[in-house]
Amino acid sequence: MESRGTKREAGEIEVAEPGNKLPRPAPSLPTDPALYSGPFPFYRRPSELGCFSLDAQRQYHGDARALRYYSPPPTNGQSPNFDLRDGYPDRYQPRDEEVQERLDHLLRWLLAHRGQLEGGPGWLAGAIVTWRGHLTKLLTTPYERQEGWQLAASRFQGTLYLSEVETPAARVQRLTRPPLLRELMYMGYKFEQYMCADKPGVSPDPSGEVNTNVAFCSVLRSRLGNHPLLFSGEVDCTNPQAPSTQPPTCYVELKTSKEMHSPGQWKSFYRHKLLKWWAQSFLPGVPNVVAGFRNPEGFVCSLKTFPTMEMFEYVRNDRDGWNPSVCMNFCAAFLSFAQNTVVEDDPRLVYLFSWEPGGPVTVSEHRDAPHAFLPPWYVEAVTQDLPSPPKD
């Protein structure tokens, strides 16, 4: 008699071990914070490999031309009184959010610098390449209650590329964004205009246009656990007065938030907003977030600096707070999950990782358009760079 799990004769169905007829469940990854408590995982201090700029037309330049300089108002005890509504909507040029840029700008930088990477192209073969914002979403996932996400992943010449996909819900939200929310987004950019100058030692000029196409991006290398990372993120400004002018420790992140008037409001701010600020700044090693607190009329009444490494102190004793170890352990677990799932080396094959609050991360497989995100110009350039196979 044949053992169970082997074909008995042609045409009969093979019975899977251990004997039940249920299909093997698709792999998934739980997100419950309790599963990821424990010691903080190894995270290599991020080092800047280079940078690039995007201009007012969103054109790529492999230099630092879009970098701005931190120039806060004098601290004389007075309110800064910045009018964050000034120039809206007449002097506002928002970026076209319909354009799906994916990883394209980072890949342009990578093509130009592949040969100079420390450790050579071999290092890249084991690395994960993505945007800082995608990693930020992973860090905050165990505590996120409202917004799901989708990340597309492809393996090409050993490297794992991760690119965010707009969820249907996020698309609806973007297309039906209420006027007040659009104005609040403008206020965040306007605050940067009040706090930054085009040259060191010069005062900011808030009279110009706010153009959100313009961006300065830092490209960084790090490692989380045994996952080498190469990622890029937008940087608001550099501080010429910083103790060290070595990037990323000279960079400053600028944020706005509404004024707080009660302990309950502060508690909610520490639990939710500060978590996102921490994740966004911790990953690239930006040491400080400077927040402008605005009143209902849209004027900045006060400024407060939050050192990134001290943010957790605000929630350390809050049992409904967040824990940096949980965030980083979950991110490391997701990267392992992705590395183990995306086994086939094919830039046209996409694994779509999907997550909705309250559930696990799930995976589906897709081929070619519309999911494939590595552009043909990148795939061809990298492929042509390969040494020709040895002759027999």
mmCIF file of C-alpha atoms in Angstrom:
data_model
loop_
_atom_site.group_PDB
_atom_site.id
_atom_site.type_symbol
_atom_site.label_atom_id
_atom_site.label_comp_id
_atom_site.label_asym_id
_atom_site.label_seq_id
_atom_site.Cartn_x
_atom_site.Cartn_y
_atom_site.Cartn_z
ATOM 1 C CA MET A 1 0.000 0.000 0.000
ATOM 2 C CA GLU A 2 1.302 3.459 -0.887
ATOM 3 C CA SER A 3 1.846 6.048 1.799
ATOM 4 C CA ARG A 4 -0.565 8.955 1.899
ATOM 5 C CA GLY A 5 0.565 12.040 -0.019
ATOM 6 C CA THR A 6 1.820 10.240 -3.133
ATOM 7 C CA LYS A 7 0.058 9.812 -6.482
ATOM 8 C CA ARG A 8 -1.719 6.459 -6.646
ATOM 9 C CA GLU A 9 -2.270 6.460 -10.365
ATOM 10 C CA ALA A 10 -2.539 8.993 -13.140
ATOM 11 C CA GLY A 11 -5.659 11.120 -12.955
ATOM 12 C CA GLU A 12 -6.094 10.799 -9.211
ATOM 13 C CA ILE A 13 -5.663 13.824 -6.992
ATOM 14 C CA GLU A 14 -2.580 13.909 -4.822
ATOM 15 C CA VAL A 15 -3.497 14.165 -1.156
ATOM 16 C CA ALA A 16 -1.453 16.785 0.665
ATOM 17 C CA GLU A 17 0.145 16.009 4.005
ATOM 18 C CA PRO A 18 -1.068 15.865 6.729
ATOM 19 C CA GLY A 19 -4.182 14.427 5.156
ATOM 20 C CA ASN A 20 -6.655 17.313 5.308
ATOM 21 C CA LYS A 21 -8.089 18.602 2.027
ATOM 22 C CA LEU A 22 -7.765 22.317 2.907
ATOM 23 C CA PRO A 23 -5.482 24.350 0.636
ATOM 24 C CA ARG A 24 -2.255 25.566 2.204
ATOM 25 C CA PRO A 25 -2.993 29.013 3.674
ATOM 26 C CA ALA A 26 -1.252 31.924 1.958
ATOM 27 C CA PRO A 27 1.536 33.313 4.132
ATOM 28 C CA SER A 28 0.622 36.268 6.327
ATOM 29 C CA LEU A 29 2.274 38.333 9.048
ATOM 30 C CA PRO A 30 0.475 39.342 12.268
ATOM 31 C CA THR A 31 0.799 42.958 13.458
ATOM 32 C CA ASP A 32 -0.274 42.771 17.107
ATOM 33 C CA PRO A 33 2.170 44.943 19.125
ATOM 34 C CA ALA A 34 2.372 42.330 21.921
ATOM 35 C CA LEU A 35 4.144 39.962 19.492
ATOM 36 C CA TYR A 36 6.982 42.430 18.873
ATOM 37 C CA SER A 37 7.909 43.587 22.360
ATOM 38 C CA GLY A 38 11.427 42.684 23.393
ATOM 39 C CA PRO A 39 14.861 44.210 23.097
ATOM 40 C CA PHE A 40 15.505 46.904 20.507
ATOM 41 C CA PRO A 41 16.968 45.273 17.366
ATOM 42 C CA PHE A 42 20.328 46.252 15.893
ATOM 43 C CA TYR A 43 20.024 49.379 13.734
ATOM 44 C CA ARG A 44 23.166 50.701 12.110
ATOM 45 C CA ARG A 45 23.677 54.455 12.424
ATOM 46 C CA PRO A 46 22.527 55.785 9.026
ATOM 47 C CA SER A 47 25.242 57.246 6.813
ATOM 48 C CA GLU A 48 24.553 59.551 3.873
ATOM 49 C CA LEU A 49 25.728 58.155 0.539
ATOM 50 C CA GLY A 50 24.657 61.155 -1.516
ATOM 51 C CA CYS A 51 21.733 63.376 -2.412
ATOM 52 C CA PHE A 52 19.647 64.723 -5.262
ATOM 53 C CA SER A 53 17.240 67.604 -5.891
ATOM 54 C CA LEU A 54 13.914 68.020 -7.662
ATOM 55 C CA ASP A 55 13.219 71.456 -9.128
ATOM 56 C CA ALA A 56 10.044 73.537 -9.547
ATOM 57 C CA GLN A 57 9.071 71.390 -12.556
ATOM 58 C CA ARG A 58 9.846 68.189 -10.616
ATOM 59 C CA GLN A 59 12.938 67.580 -12.784
ATOM 60 C CA TYR A 60 15.767 65.511 -11.273
ATOM 61 C CA HIS A 61 19.238 66.977 -10.568
ATOM 62 C CA GLY A 62 22.019 64.914 -9.003
ATOM 63 C CA ASP A 63 23.110 67.692 -6.648
ATOM 64 C CA ALA A 64 22.080 69.693 -3.557
ATOM 65 C CA ARG A 65 20.600 72.745 -5.317
ATOM 66 C CA ALA A 66 17.247 72.417 -3.495
ATOM 67 C CA LEU A 67 18.800 72.242 0.000
ATOM 68 C CA ARG A 68 17.597 75.000 2.319
ATOM 69 C CA TYR A 69 19.136 76.423 5.481
ATOM 70 C CA TYR A 70 17.507 76.498 8.910
ATOM 71 C CA SER A 71 17.030 80.111 9.989
ATOM 72 C CA PRO A 72 14.629 80.361 12.949
ATOM 73 C CA PRO A 73 13.362 83.709 14.275
ATOM 74 C CA PRO A 74 15.276 85.219 17.228
ATOM 75 C CA THR A 75 14.138 83.785 20.565
ATOM 76 C CA ASN A 76 13.184 86.978 22.368
ATOM 77 C CA GLY A 77 10.195 85.554 24.192
ATOM 78 C CA GLN A 78 7.759 86.862 21.590
ATOM 79 C CA SER A 79 5.390 84.752 19.513
ATOM 80 C CA PRO A 80 6.706 84.170 15.969
ATOM 81 C CA ASN A 81 3.255 85.156 14.663
ATOM 82 C CA PHE A 82 3.817 83.531 11.248
ATOM 83 C CA ASP A 83 0.667 83.758 9.109
ATOM 84 C CA LEU A 84 0.426 80.262 7.622
ATOM 85 C CA ARG A 85 -2.542 81.232 5.432
ATOM 86 C CA ASP A 86 -0.571 83.963 3.653
ATOM 87 C CA GLY A 87 -0.347 83.280 -0.094
ATOM 88 C CA TYR A 88 -3.089 80.642 -0.178
ATOM 89 C CA PRO A 89 -4.163 79.750 -2.814
ATOM 90 C CA ASP A 90 -2.647 82.451 -5.117
ATOM 91 C CA ARG A 91 1.050 81.707 -4.466
ATOM 92 C CA TYR A 92 0.713 77.924 -4.240
ATOM 93 C CA GLN A 93 1.922 75.379 -6.777
ATOM 94 C CA PRO A 94 1.053 71.896 -5.447
ATOM 95 C CA ARG A 95 2.658 68.812 -6.924
ATOM 96 C CA ASP A 96 0.495 66.760 -9.294
ATOM 97 C CA GLU A 97 -0.432 63.795 -7.121
ATOM 98 C CA GLU A 98 -1.835 61.855 -10.083
ATOM 99 C CA VAL A 99 1.730 61.247 -11.295
ATOM 100 C CA GLN A 100 2.969 57.938 -9.890
ATOM 101 C CA GLU A 101 6.704 58.460 -9.394
ATOM 102 C CA ARG A 102 7.293 55.167 -7.603
ATOM 103 C CA LEU A 103 11.046 54.670 -6.988
ATOM 104 C CA ASP A 104 12.108 56.458 -10.200
ATOM 105 C CA HIS A 105 14.090 59.374 -8.706
ATOM 106 C CA LEU A 106 15.961 57.101 -6.303
ATOM 107 C CA LEU A 107 16.704 54.657 -9.145
ATOM 108 C CA ARG A 108 18.185 57.505 -11.221
ATOM 109 C CA TRP A 109 20.527 58.286 -8.340
ATOM 110 C CA LEU A 110 21.346 54.585 -7.940
ATOM 111 C CA LEU A 111 22.218 54.130 -11.630
ATOM 112 C CA ALA A 112 24.695 57.000 -11.436
ATOM 113 C CA HIS A 113 26.364 55.715 -8.238
ATOM 114 C CA ARG A 114 26.143 51.903 -8.354
ATOM 115 C CA GLY A 115 29.854 51.531 -9.043
ATOM 116 C CA GLN A 116 30.867 53.713 -6.084
ATOM 117 C CA LEU A 117 28.862 51.944 -3.384
ATOM 118 C CA GLU A 118 30.982 50.780 -0.469
ATOM 119 C CA GLY A 119 31.047 47.003 -0.710
ATOM 120 C CA GLY A 120 30.497 47.186 -4.476
ATOM 121 C CA PRO A 121 27.503 45.963 -6.503
ATOM 122 C CA GLY A 122 27.637 42.729 -4.499
ATOM 123 C CA TRP A 123 26.464 44.657 -1.439
ATOM 124 C CA LEU A 124 23.462 45.896 -3.388
ATOM 125 C CA ALA A 125 22.514 42.315 -4.315
ATOM 126 C CA GLY A 126 21.631 41.614 -0.686
ATOM 127 C CA ALA A 127 20.066 44.986 0.103
ATOM 128 C CA ILE A 128 16.555 46.403 0.286
ATOM 129 C CA VAL A 129 15.959 49.615 -1.707
ATOM 130 C CA THR A 130 12.993 51.854 -0.861
ATOM 131 C CA TRP A 131 11.794 55.293 0.275
ATOM 132 C CA ARG A 132 12.056 56.355 3.908
ATOM 133 C CA GLY A 133 8.289 57.050 3.910
ATOM 134 C CA HIS A 134 7.549 53.389 3.141
ATOM 135 C CA LEU A 135 9.674 52.262 6.095
ATOM 136 C CA THR A 136 7.953 54.869 8.298
ATOM 137 C CA LYS A 137 4.582 53.240 7.508
ATOM 138 C CA LEU A 138 5.990 49.859 8.527
ATOM 139 C CA LEU A 139 7.321 51.233 11.822
ATOM 140 C CA THR A 140 3.956 52.695 12.815
ATOM 141 C CA THR A 141 1.833 49.727 11.645
ATOM 142 C CA PRO A 142 1.482 47.967 15.049
ATOM 143 C CA TYR A 143 -0.165 51.133 16.429
ATOM 144 C CA GLU A 144 -2.046 52.356 13.342
ATOM 145 C CA ARG A 145 -5.849 52.178 13.663
ATOM 146 C CA GLN A 146 -7.101 54.076 10.609
ATOM 147 C CA GLU A 147 -5.083 53.806 7.406
ATOM 148 C CA GLY A 148 -4.063 50.613 5.647
ATOM 149 C CA TRP A 149 -1.279 50.349 3.070
ATOM 150 C CA GLN A 150 -0.019 48.346 0.118
ATOM 151 C CA LEU A 151 3.631 47.768 -0.731
ATOM 152 C CA ALA A 152 4.736 46.265 -4.029
ATOM 153 C CA ALA A 153 7.941 44.203 -3.940
ATOM 154 C CA SER A 154 10.141 42.872 -6.751
ATOM 155 C CA ARG A 155 13.501 41.148 -6.703
ATOM 156 C CA PHE A 156 15.989 42.090 -9.414
ATOM 157 C CA GLN A 157 19.597 40.830 -9.472
ATOM 158 C CA GLY A 158 19.279 39.914 -5.813
ATOM 159 C CA THR A 159 18.131 43.347 -4.629
ATOM 160 C CA LEU A 160 14.651 43.644 -3.095
ATOM 161 C CA TYR A 161 12.823 46.805 -4.172
ATOM 162 C CA LEU A 162 9.805 48.056 -2.193
ATOM 163 C CA SER A 163 7.417 50.648 -3.640
ATOM 164 C CA GLU A 164 4.157 51.876 -2.154
ATOM 165 C CA VAL A 165 0.887 51.466 -4.043
ATOM 166 C CA GLU A 166 -1.980 53.860 -3.353
ATOM 167 C CA THR A 167 -4.847 51.904 -1.801
ATOM 168 C CA PRO A 168 -8.349 52.421 -3.249
ATOM 169 C CA ALA A 169 -9.398 54.031 0.063
ATOM 170 C CA ALA A 170 -6.420 56.423 0.013
ATOM 171 C CA ARG A 171 -7.202 57.357 -3.585
ATOM 172 C CA VAL A 172 -10.824 58.195 -2.726
ATOM 173 C CA GLN A 173 -9.609 60.209 0.268
ATOM 174 C CA ARG A 174 -7.146 62.154 -1.893
ATOM 175 C CA LEU A 175 -9.681 62.917 -4.624
ATOM 176 C CA THR A 176 -12.335 64.049 -2.121
ATOM 177 C CA ARG A 177 -9.955 65.959 0.170
ATOM 178 C CA PRO A 178 -11.960 68.753 1.847
ATOM 179 C CA PRO A 179 -10.814 72.387 1.326
ATOM 180 C CA LEU A 180 -9.799 72.712 4.999
ATOM 181 C CA LEU A 181 -7.433 69.744 4.716
ATOM 182 C CA ARG A 182 -5.921 71.159 1.514
ATOM 183 C CA GLU A 183 -5.298 74.421 3.349
ATOM 184 C CA LEU A 184 -3.716 72.608 6.316
ATOM 185 C CA MET A 185 -1.316 70.865 3.916
ATOM 186 C CA TYR A 186 -0.361 74.261 2.499
ATOM 187 C CA MET A 187 0.255 75.571 6.037
ATOM 188 C CA GLY A 188 2.868 72.892 6.653
ATOM 189 C CA TYR A 189 4.824 73.969 3.567
ATOM 190 C CA LYS A 190 4.317 77.662 4.377
ATOM 191 C CA PHE A 191 5.866 77.083 7.821
ATOM 192 C CA GLU A 192 9.006 75.745 6.113
ATOM 193 C CA GLN A 193 9.161 78.951 4.058
ATOM 194 C CA TYR A 194 9.189 81.047 7.263
ATOM 195 C CA MET A 195 11.916 78.873 8.857
ATOM 196 C CA CYS A 196 14.313 78.304 5.932
ATOM 197 C CA ALA A 197 16.607 80.465 3.811
ATOM 198 C CA ASP A 198 18.186 79.727 0.420
ATOM 199 C CA LYS A 199 21.697 80.488 1.736
ATOM 200 C CA PRO A 200 23.313 80.175 5.165
ATOM 201 C CA GLY A 201 23.239 83.322 7.271
ATOM 202 C CA VAL A 202 20.395 84.874 5.243
ATOM 203 C CA SER A 203 16.880 85.621 6.523
ATOM 204 C CA PRO A 204 13.942 83.610 5.139
ATOM 205 C CA ASP A 205 11.786 85.251 2.466
ATOM 206 C CA PRO A 206 8.152 84.147 2.845
ATOM 207 C CA SER A 207 6.904 86.401 0.022
ATOM 208 C CA GLY A 208 7.548 83.888 -2.770
ATOM 209 C CA GLU A 209 5.506 81.015 -4.131
ATOM 210 C CA VAL A 210 5.100 77.777 -2.193
ATOM 211 C CA ASN A 211 5.965 75.092 -4.755
ATOM 212 C CA THR A 212 5.766 71.525 -3.454
ATOM 213 C CA ASN A 213 7.485 70.094 -6.525
ATOM 214 C CA VAL A 214 10.796 71.312 -5.117
ATOM 215 C CA ALA A 215 12.542 68.777 -2.880
ATOM 216 C CA PHE A 216 15.976 67.949 -1.521
ATOM 217 C CA CYS A 217 16.472 64.218 -0.893
ATOM 218 C CA SER A 218 19.162 62.466 1.112
ATOM 219 C CA VAL A 219 20.212 58.918 0.131
ATOM 220 C CA LEU A 220 21.189 56.821 3.127
ATOM 221 C CA ARG A 221 22.611 53.453 3.962
ATOM 222 C CA SER A 222 21.784 51.534 7.124
ATOM 223 C CA ARG A 223 21.061 48.045 8.391
ATOM 224 C CA LEU A 224 18.158 46.726 10.470
ATOM 225 C CA GLY A 225 18.984 43.346 11.984
ATOM 226 C CA ASN A 226 20.528 41.431 9.071
ATOM 227 C CA HIS A 227 18.798 43.557 6.401
ATOM 228 C CA PRO A 228 21.062 46.036 4.587
ATOM 229 C CA LEU A 229 19.026 49.106 3.631
ATOM 230 C CA LEU A 230 19.450 51.789 0.995
ATOM 231 C CA PHE A 231 16.712 54.388 1.213
ATOM 232 C CA SER A 232 15.998 58.005 0.403
ATOM 233 C CA GLY A 233 13.887 60.628 2.101
ATOM 234 C CA GLU A 234 13.086 64.293 1.688
ATOM 235 C CA VAL A 235 14.958 66.656 4.024
ATOM 236 C CA ASP A 236 13.449 70.007 5.052
ATOM 237 C CA CYS A 237 16.689 71.845 5.795
ATOM 238 C CA THR A 238 20.203 71.747 7.205
ATOM 239 C CA ASN A 239 21.253 73.660 10.302
ATOM 240 C CA PRO A 240 24.472 75.653 9.644
ATOM 241 C CA GLN A 241 24.805 76.083 13.444
ATOM 242 C CA ALA A 242 24.541 72.345 14.212
ATOM 243 C CA PRO A 243 27.257 70.894 16.496
ATOM 244 C CA SER A 244 28.255 68.630 13.589
ATOM 245 C CA THR A 245 27.872 69.627 9.944
ATOM 246 C CA GLN A 246 28.108 65.955 8.937
ATOM 247 C CA PRO A 247 24.815 64.797 7.354
ATOM 248 C CA PRO A 248 22.388 63.512 8.528
ATOM 249 C CA THR A 249 23.125 64.942 12.023
ATOM 250 C CA CYS A 250 22.876 68.532 10.735
ATOM 251 C CA TYR A 251 19.398 68.041 9.256
ATOM 252 C CA VAL A 252 16.212 69.426 10.812
ATOM 253 C CA GLU A 253 12.629 68.236 10.305
ATOM 254 C CA LEU A 254 9.918 70.937 10.424
ATOM 255 C CA LYS A 255 6.316 70.235 11.458
ATOM 256 C CA THR A 256 3.159 72.121 12.370
ATOM 257 C CA SER A 257 0.431 71.147 14.790
ATOM 258 C CA LYS A 258 -2.560 72.812 16.375
ATOM 259 C CA GLU A 259 -2.125 74.491 19.758
ATOM 260 C CA MET A 260 -2.793 72.283 22.776
ATOM 261 C CA HIS A 261 -4.920 73.511 25.671
ATOM 262 C CA SER A 262 -5.415 70.484 27.927
ATOM 263 C CA PRO A 263 -3.469 67.487 29.285
ATOM 264 C CA GLY A 264 -5.779 65.224 27.249
ATOM 265 C CA GLN A 265 -4.851 66.992 24.014
ATOM 266 C CA TRP A 266 -1.153 66.695 24.803
ATOM 267 C CA LYS A 267 -1.559 62.993 25.644
ATOM 268 C CA SER A 268 -3.250 62.334 22.299
ATOM 269 C CA PHE A 269 -0.526 64.333 20.512
ATOM 270 C CA TYR A 270 2.235 62.264 22.169
ATOM 271 C CA ARG A 271 0.476 58.973 21.384
ATOM 272 C CA HIS A 272 -0.310 59.592 17.736
ATOM 273 C CA LYS A 273 1.508 62.502 16.120
ATOM 274 C CA LEU A 274 4.785 62.114 17.999
ATOM 275 C CA LEU A 275 4.966 58.434 17.001
ATOM 276 C CA LYS A 276 4.906 59.419 13.314
ATOM 277 C CA TRP A 277 7.417 62.215 13.857
ATOM 278 C CA TRP A 278 9.725 59.817 15.709
ATOM 279 C CA ALA A 279 9.538 57.097 13.045
ATOM 280 C CA GLN A 280 10.122 59.563 10.203
ATOM 281 C CA SER A 281 13.170 61.178 11.855
ATOM 282 C CA PHE A 282 14.709 58.165 13.614
ATOM 283 C CA LEU A 283 15.123 56.145 10.407
ATOM 284 C CA PRO A 284 17.407 58.665 8.618
ATOM 285 C CA GLY A 285 19.103 59.808 11.834
ATOM 286 C CA VAL A 286 17.655 63.352 11.875
ATOM 287 C CA PRO A 287 18.249 64.540 15.457
ATOM 288 C CA ASN A 288 15.574 67.235 15.897
ATOM 289 C CA VAL A 289 12.008 68.033 14.924
ATOM 290 C CA VAL A 290 11.035 71.704 15.290
ATOM 291 C CA ALA A 291 7.281 72.160 15.634
ATOM 292 C CA GLY A 292 5.269 75.313 15.076
ATOM 293 C CA PHE A 293 2.032 75.328 17.062
ATOM 294 C CA ARG A 294 -0.728 77.243 15.280
ATOM 295 C CA ASN A 295 -3.924 78.844 16.577
ATOM 296 C CA PRO A 296 -7.342 78.419 14.866
ATOM 297 C CA GLU A 297 -6.666 81.544 12.794
ATOM 298 C CA GLY A 298 -3.576 79.914 11.266
ATOM 299 C CA PHE A 299 -0.888 81.904 13.086
ATOM 300 C CA VAL A 300 2.120 80.187 14.681
ATOM 301 C CA CYS A 301 2.073 81.117 18.375
ATOM 302 C CA SER A 302 4.999 79.053 19.639
ATOM 303 C CA LEU A 303 7.929 76.899 18.553
ATOM 304 C CA LYS A 304 9.132 73.772 20.334
ATOM 305 C CA THR A 305 12.063 71.486 19.556
ATOM 306 C CA PHE A 306 11.570 67.742 20.045
ATOM 307 C CA PRO A 307 14.883 65.815 20.028
ATOM 308 C CA THR A 308 14.176 62.541 18.188
ATOM 309 C CA MET A 309 15.925 60.394 20.798
ATOM 310 C CA GLU A 310 13.815 61.891 23.625
ATOM 311 C CA MET A 311 10.349 61.525 22.047
ATOM 312 C CA PHE A 312 9.677 58.135 23.608
ATOM 313 C CA GLU A 313 10.033 59.707 27.080
ATOM 314 C CA TYR A 314 6.655 61.426 26.596
ATOM 315 C CA VAL A 315 4.846 58.053 26.385
ATOM 316 C CA ARG A 316 7.160 55.801 28.413
ATOM 317 C CA ASN A 317 4.676 55.654 31.314
ATOM 318 C CA ASP A 318 1.521 55.670 29.185
ATOM 319 C CA ARG A 319 0.177 52.126 28.913
ATOM 320 C CA ASP A 320 -1.641 53.124 25.706
ATOM 321 C CA GLY A 321 1.523 54.687 24.297
ATOM 322 C CA TRP A 322 3.928 53.350 21.697
ATOM 323 C CA ASN A 323 7.244 51.582 22.047
ATOM 324 C CA PRO A 324 10.194 52.085 19.651
ATOM 325 C CA SER A 325 11.284 48.441 20.107
ATOM 326 C CA VAL A 326 7.885 47.183 18.911
ATOM 327 C CA CYS A 327 8.060 49.470 15.853
ATOM 328 C CA MET A 328 11.558 48.370 14.856
ATOM 329 C CA ASN A 329 10.989 44.677 15.640
ATOM 330 C CA PHE A 330 7.871 44.659 13.483
ATOM 331 C CA CYS A 331 9.726 46.396 10.642
ATOM 332 C CA ALA A 332 12.529 43.812 10.861
ATOM 333 C CA ALA A 333 9.948 40.997 10.874
ATOM 334 C CA PHE A 334 8.241 42.456 7.801
ATOM 335 C CA LEU A 335 11.555 42.740 5.934
ATOM 336 C CA SER A 336 12.322 39.069 6.737
ATOM 337 C CA PHE A 337 8.799 38.121 5.640
ATOM 338 C CA ALA A 338 9.288 39.998 2.360
ATOM 339 C CA GLN A 339 12.768 38.553 1.744
ATOM 340 C CA ASN A 340 11.449 35.022 2.306
ATOM 341 C CA THR A 341 8.331 35.568 0.160
ATOM 342 C CA VAL A 342 9.862 37.313 -2.839
ATOM 343 C CA VAL A 343 12.088 34.469 -3.991
ATOM 344 C CA GLU A 344 11.864 34.710 -7.786
ATOM 345 C CA ASP A 345 14.317 37.148 -9.368
ATOM 346 C CA ASP A 346 12.200 38.889 -11.987
ATOM 347 C CA PRO A 347 11.551 42.656 -12.281
ATOM 348 C CA ARG A 348 8.203 41.957 -13.976
ATOM 349 C CA LEU A 349 6.923 39.826 -11.094
ATOM 350 C CA VAL A 350 5.370 41.798 -8.243
ATOM 351 C CA TYR A 351 4.367 40.604 -4.802
ATOM 352 C CA LEU A 352 1.756 42.937 -3.339
ATOM 353 C CA PHE A 353 1.796 43.131 0.458
ATOM 354 C CA SER A 354 -1.512 44.494 1.772
ATOM 355 C CA TRP A 355 -2.533 45.520 5.250
ATOM 356 C CA GLU A 356 -5.698 46.873 6.854
ATOM 357 C CA PRO A 357 -5.885 47.856 10.546
ATOM 358 C CA GLY A 358 -6.907 44.975 12.766
ATOM 359 C CA GLY A 359 -5.682 42.291 10.395
ATOM 360 C CA PRO A 360 -2.438 40.627 9.320
ATOM 361 C CA VAL A 361 -0.248 41.577 6.343
ATOM 362 C CA THR A 362 -1.261 39.437 3.357
ATOM 363 C CA VAL A 363 0.407 38.802 -0.024
ATOM 364 C CA SER A 364 -0.743 38.384 -3.621
ATOM 365 C CA GLU A 365 1.267 37.821 -6.824
ATOM 366 C CA HIS A 366 0.975 39.910 -9.988
ATOM 367 C CA ARG A 367 2.834 40.110 -13.274
ATOM 368 C CA ASP A 368 3.563 43.117 -15.519
ATOM 369 C CA ALA A 369 1.296 46.175 -15.791
ATOM 370 C CA PRO A 370 -0.196 47.823 -13.853
ATOM 371 C CA HIS A 371 1.745 46.461 -10.874
ATOM 372 C CA ALA A 372 5.329 46.225 -12.205
ATOM 373 C CA PHE A 373 7.156 49.318 -10.978
ATOM 374 C CA LEU A 374 10.832 48.946 -11.980
ATOM 375 C CA PRO A 375 11.082 51.091 -15.155
ATOM 376 C CA PRO A 376 12.434 49.506 -18.366
ATOM 377 C CA TRP A 377 15.238 52.120 -18.592
ATOM 378 C CA TYR A 378 16.524 51.003 -15.185
ATOM 379 C CA VAL A 379 16.190 47.273 -15.843
ATOM 380 C CA GLU A 380 17.956 47.582 -19.224
ATOM 381 C CA ALA A 381 20.792 49.748 -17.892
ATOM 382 C CA VAL A 382 21.470 47.427 -14.964
ATOM 383 C CA THR A 383 21.203 44.306 -17.143
ATOM 384 C CA GLN A 384 23.645 45.654 -19.733
ATOM 385 C CA ASP A 385 26.118 46.353 -16.957
ATOM 386 C CA LEU A 386 26.359 42.637 -16.214
ATOM 387 C CA PRO A 387 29.605 40.891 -17.202
ATOM 388 C CA SER A 388 29.047 38.635 -20.218
ATOM 389 C CA PRO A 389 28.804 34.926 -19.350
ATOM 390 C CA PRO A 390 32.086 33.001 -19.686
ATOM 391 C CA LYS A 391 32.658 31.205 -23.017
ATOM 392 C CA ASP A 392 32.860 27.416 -22.996
#
